[in-house]
Steps between C-alpha positions, in 0.01 A plus 500: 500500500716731245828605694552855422871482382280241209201748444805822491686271236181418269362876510882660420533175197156626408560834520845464273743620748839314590609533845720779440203655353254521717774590786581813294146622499438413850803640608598193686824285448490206304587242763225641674284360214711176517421407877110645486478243233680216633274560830841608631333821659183615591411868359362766705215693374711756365640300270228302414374800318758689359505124293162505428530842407819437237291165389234782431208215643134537495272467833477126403861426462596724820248272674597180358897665654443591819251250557720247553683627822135620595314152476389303764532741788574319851199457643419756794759767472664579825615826607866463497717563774771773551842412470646755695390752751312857370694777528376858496155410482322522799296864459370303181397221678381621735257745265430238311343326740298808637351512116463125503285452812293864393133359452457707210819419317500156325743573186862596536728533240888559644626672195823604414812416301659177368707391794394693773374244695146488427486114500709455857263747648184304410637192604603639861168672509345151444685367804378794726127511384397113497367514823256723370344318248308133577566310134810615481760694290491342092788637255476576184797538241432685186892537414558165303134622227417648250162357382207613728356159453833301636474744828108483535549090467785491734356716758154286510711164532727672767186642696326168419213623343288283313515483154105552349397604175552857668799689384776431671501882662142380642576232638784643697286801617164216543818283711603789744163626591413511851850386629710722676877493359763745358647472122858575443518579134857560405656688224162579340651768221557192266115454472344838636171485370477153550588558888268805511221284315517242788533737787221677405269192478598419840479796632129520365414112590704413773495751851681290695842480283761753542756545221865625510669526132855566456563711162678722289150654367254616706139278362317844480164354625247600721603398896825466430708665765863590449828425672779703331815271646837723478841381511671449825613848655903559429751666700550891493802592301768754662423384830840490742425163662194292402335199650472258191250283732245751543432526105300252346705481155848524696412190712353313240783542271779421746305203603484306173836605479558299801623767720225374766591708778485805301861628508725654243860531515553896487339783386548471166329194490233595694513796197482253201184335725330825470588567181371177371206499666399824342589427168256204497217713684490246750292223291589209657556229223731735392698518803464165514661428198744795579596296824577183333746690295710574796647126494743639232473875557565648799188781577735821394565301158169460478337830573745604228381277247140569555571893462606438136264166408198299695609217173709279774187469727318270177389155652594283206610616133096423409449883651642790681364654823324793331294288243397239809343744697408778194490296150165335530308783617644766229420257223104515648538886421316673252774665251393853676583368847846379376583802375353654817719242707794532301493873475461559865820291587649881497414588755787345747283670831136524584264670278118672524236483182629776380837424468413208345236675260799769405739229400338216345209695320705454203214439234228415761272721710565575862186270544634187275862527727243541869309192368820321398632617836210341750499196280899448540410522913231292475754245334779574806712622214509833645450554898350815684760577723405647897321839456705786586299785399193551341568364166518096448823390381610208338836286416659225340658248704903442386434176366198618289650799387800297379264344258321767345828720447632190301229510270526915513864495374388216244203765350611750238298753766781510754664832500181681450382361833763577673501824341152563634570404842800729474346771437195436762761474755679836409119630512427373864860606609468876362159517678641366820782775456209765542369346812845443702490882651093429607304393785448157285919414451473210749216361229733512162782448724387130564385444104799588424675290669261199437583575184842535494607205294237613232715843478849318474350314170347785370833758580654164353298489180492888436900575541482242219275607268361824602743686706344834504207356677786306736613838637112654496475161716812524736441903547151420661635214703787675699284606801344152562816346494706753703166437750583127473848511539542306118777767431707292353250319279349872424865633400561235264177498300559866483852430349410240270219770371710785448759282314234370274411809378712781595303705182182526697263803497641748746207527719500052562895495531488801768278281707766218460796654555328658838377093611839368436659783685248500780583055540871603465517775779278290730825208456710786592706558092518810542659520191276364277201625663628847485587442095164341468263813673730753355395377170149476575525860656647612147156345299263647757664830493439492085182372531408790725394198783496678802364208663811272386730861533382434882510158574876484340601771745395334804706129363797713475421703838468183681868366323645792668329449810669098504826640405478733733515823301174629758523871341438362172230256615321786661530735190388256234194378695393875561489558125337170457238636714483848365377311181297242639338816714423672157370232362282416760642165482385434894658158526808640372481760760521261824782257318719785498392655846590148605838517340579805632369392837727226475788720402462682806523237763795361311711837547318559842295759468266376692239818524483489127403147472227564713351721316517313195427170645141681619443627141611189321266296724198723442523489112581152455238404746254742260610320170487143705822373327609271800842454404540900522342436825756276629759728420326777677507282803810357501662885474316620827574165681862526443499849540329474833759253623754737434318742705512228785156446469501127501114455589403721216743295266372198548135593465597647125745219407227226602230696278764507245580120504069441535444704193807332299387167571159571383598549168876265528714809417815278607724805533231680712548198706850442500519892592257493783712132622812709527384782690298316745787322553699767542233603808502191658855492579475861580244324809759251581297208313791384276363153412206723320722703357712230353201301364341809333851625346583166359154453354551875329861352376304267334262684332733735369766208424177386308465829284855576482505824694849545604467848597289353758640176603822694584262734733339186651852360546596787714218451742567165555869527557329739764285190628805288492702746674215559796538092565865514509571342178725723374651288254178445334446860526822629281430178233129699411685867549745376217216337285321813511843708435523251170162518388500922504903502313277239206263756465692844619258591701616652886363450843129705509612811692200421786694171537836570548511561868286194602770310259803669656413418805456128449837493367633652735357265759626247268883640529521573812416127601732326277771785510779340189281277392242704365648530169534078438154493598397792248707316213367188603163642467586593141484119420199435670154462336255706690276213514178637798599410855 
């Protein structure tokens, strides 16, 4: 028999191609041509046809080439046994075997990605089911072919079927009628139509046979029944202290790393597991390749690499990562559904039909790019994520999407893709903006925020080339992310827009100027937000915008109102809502009765508050802007705890922390933290108190609210100073004193005497010492208790 390092040397000779030749147009080294030829190595299929491909060989040839690995199959294939244990796969297992031992189900195809773990699932699935079927469990690789012929011949000598003047498919069906077995036919994309061919004959010859295919494609025939297989579930990101062992992808990656009994080092290792796990979307050749890495990176250098390149996670030089598990199935394509595939590597987040319709109907029609679209799923080249609404939506894995954005970038078609998914971003964030005042906010609220990394590229791409549209973009999306808490993030896109083009059209720069000021006064820069609404209040007032006129009035009433200046506060909201009033501009109308509600409590006038907090609840309730809501709330639950009422408090404050979680308003939450805090030590339950004030530290640590954090600081210096730690109680009494000097801001006038008293609690017990603790407390990061 012909080796194949002989049969790859006579075909390249043949073909006229040296060695360094045909490894340039196979994109393979050219000692990897040396040691296939010498026998030195054995190719994987991969490679075997990205050489047949530069050889540019005919059905025959290709044959004549793979047949001799494929030759001579052992007699009786055996299912082969696992290695090492499953992990993260028992829900699959166990529904595969529900569909298995279904009387009407007697075609599965697992489907999914290269290297999700299609072809360890069969084989465990093999192991659990064999009970179930009298002749047995017969395996079937279709990997190592490419003729239909080879496969047909080596499955009929494997199953033992006779060989008759019948075809070779007929005498395998003719062979397995009447017994009662199970076929595991593995990695059946190579030959699809051959595979569906087959299963089709048997399922119309042969009742007793069950058959489970592994495959990138689904076979599209008639009884086929589908097992979409997903990659193992990852770890949530953010999260304070994670269990590594109770994700699938975690465990499975720190295990082939060798870390057995699950344990990392710190938490910034346990970080970098996290972080790695969902850059590689938890596809587990992948992490197992990531994992065998860590032998000469530790896991933080490693999550770093893989943010900037997946290159290092290649199995040999003969391919990388992304064309293993992506390469063979793109080439299958038809040139629409690569440039379908490629194009919709754009989107960096989920995406619907439509989105993908908007973007990548470049030249095609919405109904060549929905065709393109169910093909690419059918291929496991794009996956329907978990239904959230009522609209399917679909992604790329990280690996996949890798791939396609390669070829993207390589296209002369780049920028205008991105451009288009640019500017369908800035169209689903401006109608968002619309909705974040309505009954429906919670709704865009999530989109948004499952699309979040689809905004950064576009704000990314537009401050670039199309700035104007960068600030239409950033002046819609100030709302959601002051809802979110992404101030920061917010603030900076805003800045990078203005910069860009600081020549913009008076009407998109005023919306802008008032984002960026909105992000800034939220971080407490005064400053800067105050140079940043003035300005916007200057455009609105030439525009004749009494909308904008309105809404800049109220930023600068509530910079007073931090500051302290309440008089001010209280006269700039009341013109705000003179115009807002005459404009019958209703949600307008309960922000600022809100504000002013809020301006009353603060200087204690407790009677007025009331009366606004009533209004303010009435009118946001009307427009069914929840956020205005929680405001509304929060005002008549503090100011009822001022009026001693402590049972009429808590009911508001707890409908006010209900309502904020319902649509993750994290300052709503942070707010409602702090003040039913504050009530619980006012009942004497100070290990309540502490938890809820340290978890409202956070929060606002988290947005960068140091207006607040000081505020927060004071009540639990008053926690500390009801347990008798009264040296932990002056070190948060001077944090807070630092963080109000940053941002010049004084104690809220409704707080002083609660914050007076604690110090003088504080003084009194440590007499001369007081003031070492206080500086000491300078020094002292106000890290949560």
């Amino acid at each position: 028999m012909t080796s194949f390092g002989d049969e790859l040397r006579r075909l390249r000779r043949r073909s006229g191609l040296s060695q360094e030749a045909l490894a340039e147009h196979a994109g393979l080294s050219t000692e990897a041509i040396s040691l296939l030829e010498r026998g030195r190595r054995t190719p994987r299929m991969t490679t075997m046809r990205l050489l047949a491909d530069a050889m540019g060989l005919d059905a025959t040839d290709r044959s004549q080439l793979f047949g001799t690995l494929t030759e001579d199959p052992p007699a009786g294939w055996t299912v082969p046994t696992l290695a090492q244990e499953m992990i993260g796969r028992d829900d699959d297992l166990a529904g595969l075997g529900r569909l298995l031992r279904h009387p009407g189900v007697r075609l599965i195809t697992v489907c999914g990605a290269g290297g999700v773990g299609k072809t360890r699932l069969s084989i465990a699935i093999a192991g659990q089911e064999e009970e179930h079927f009298a002749d047995g469990v017969r395996w079937l690789p279709v990997g190592s072919f490419s003729d239909p012929d080879a496969f047909f011949a080596a499955a009929a000598t494997t199953l033992g079927a006779t060989q008759t003047r019948r075809s070779q498919l007929d005498s395998i069906v003719e062979h397995l009628r009447g017994t009662r077995q199970l076929l595991l036919i593995d990695n059946a994309e190579t030959l699809v139509r051959a595979v569906g061919q087959l299963c089709a004959s048997i399922l119309a010859n042969a009742p007793g046979v069950k058959m489970l295919v592994t495959s990138r494609h689904q076979l599209e025939i008639a009884g086929e029944s589908v097992y979409a297989l997903r990659p193992l579930g990852v770890p949530p990101i953010g999260a304070a202290e994670i269990d590594l062992q109770q994700h699938p992808a975690s465990r499975l990656f720190l295990e082939r790393a060798g870390r057995l009994d699950g344990q990392v080092n710190d938490a910034a290792e346990a970080a970098a597991v996290v972080r790695i796990c969902r850059r590689l979307d938890g596809l587990p050749l992948a992490l197992e390749l990531a994992a065998a890495r860590t032998g000469v990176l530790t896991i933080p250098e490693l999550a770093d690499t893989l943010d900037r390149t997946l290159a290092i996670l290649g199995r040999s030089r003969d391919a990388s990562l992304t064309e293993e598990v992506v390469g063979w199935s793109y080439r299958l394509l038809t040139p629409v559904e690569q440039a379908i595939f490629c194009r919709l590597s754009v989107f960096t987040a989920s995406f619907d039909r439509e989105d993908a319709a908007a973007v990548c109907a470049v030249e095609l029609s919405q109904v060549e790019v929905l065709d393109a679209l169910a093909s690419l799923v059918s291929k496991s080249l794009v996956i329907r994520t978990e239904d959230i609404g009522p609209t399917a939506r679909f992604r790329l894995l990280q690996v996949v999407r890798e791939f396609a954005r390669e070829r993207l970038a390589s296209s002369n078609e780049a920028d205008r893709v991105r451009g288009r998914h640019a500017r369908h971003v800035l169209d689903l964030v401006e109608r968002a903006a619309s909705e974040l005042t309505r009954p429906d906010q919670h709704r865009w609220l999530d989109l948004l925020e499952r699309q979040v990394t689809d905004v950064r590229a576009a704000v990314g791409w537009l401050t670039e080339h199309a700035p104007v549209q960068a600030q239409r973009l950033v002046a819609a999306s100030w709302r959601w992310c002051y809802l979110r808490g992404r101030y920061a993030e917010g603030r900076a896109w805003a800045e990078a827009a203005l910069s860009a083009a600081p020549g913009a059209p008076p009407p998109v720069r005023a919306g802008a100027l008032s984002g960026a000021g909105m992000l800034a006064f939220l971080q407490c820069d005064y400053e800067i937000a105050g140079h940043r609404i003035d300005a916007a209040r200057t455009l609105y007032a030439e525009l004749g915008d009494e909308d904008g006129l309105a809404w800049c009035l109220a930023r600068l009433g509530s910079i007073a109102r931090e500051r302290g200046d309440y008089p001010t506060a209280r006269r700039l909201h009341l013109q705000s809502l003179a115009l807002a009033e005459r404009g019958a501009n209703q949600h307008e109308v309960g922000a600022q009765l809100n504000y002013l509600a809020f301006v009353a409590w603060l200087s204690g006038d407790l009677d007025e508050a009331d009366r606004l907090n009533q209004r303010g609840l009435e009118t946001m309730t009307s427009v069914g802007d929840r956020e205005g809501t929680v405001w509304a709330l929060t005002n008549a639950g503090i100011t009822a705890r001022y009026r001693d009422d402590l049972t009429g408090a808590d009911l508001l404050l707890r409908q006010s922390l209900e309502l904020s979680e319902s649509i993750t308003f994290r300052e709503g939450i942070a707010w409602a933290y702090n003040q039913l805090g504050v009530l619980t030590r006012l009942q004497g339950d100070l290990d309540t108190a502490q938890r809820l004030q340290s978890d409202s530290l956070e929060i606002h640590r988290e947005l960068g609210d140091r207006w607040r954090m000081a505020s927060v600081l004071d009540e639990l210096a008053a926690v500390a100073a009801a347990t008798g730690d009264m040296a932990g109680a002056v070190a948060r009494l001077s944090a807070a004193d630092r963080f109000r000097a940053e941002i010049g801001a004084p104690v809220p006038a409704a707080e002083t005497p609660e914050r007076e008293r604690t110090e003088e609690l504080c003084r009194a017990a440590l007499g001369d010492a007081f003031r070492a603790y206080a500086l000491a407390g300078i020094a002292t990061p106000p890290e949560p208790a």
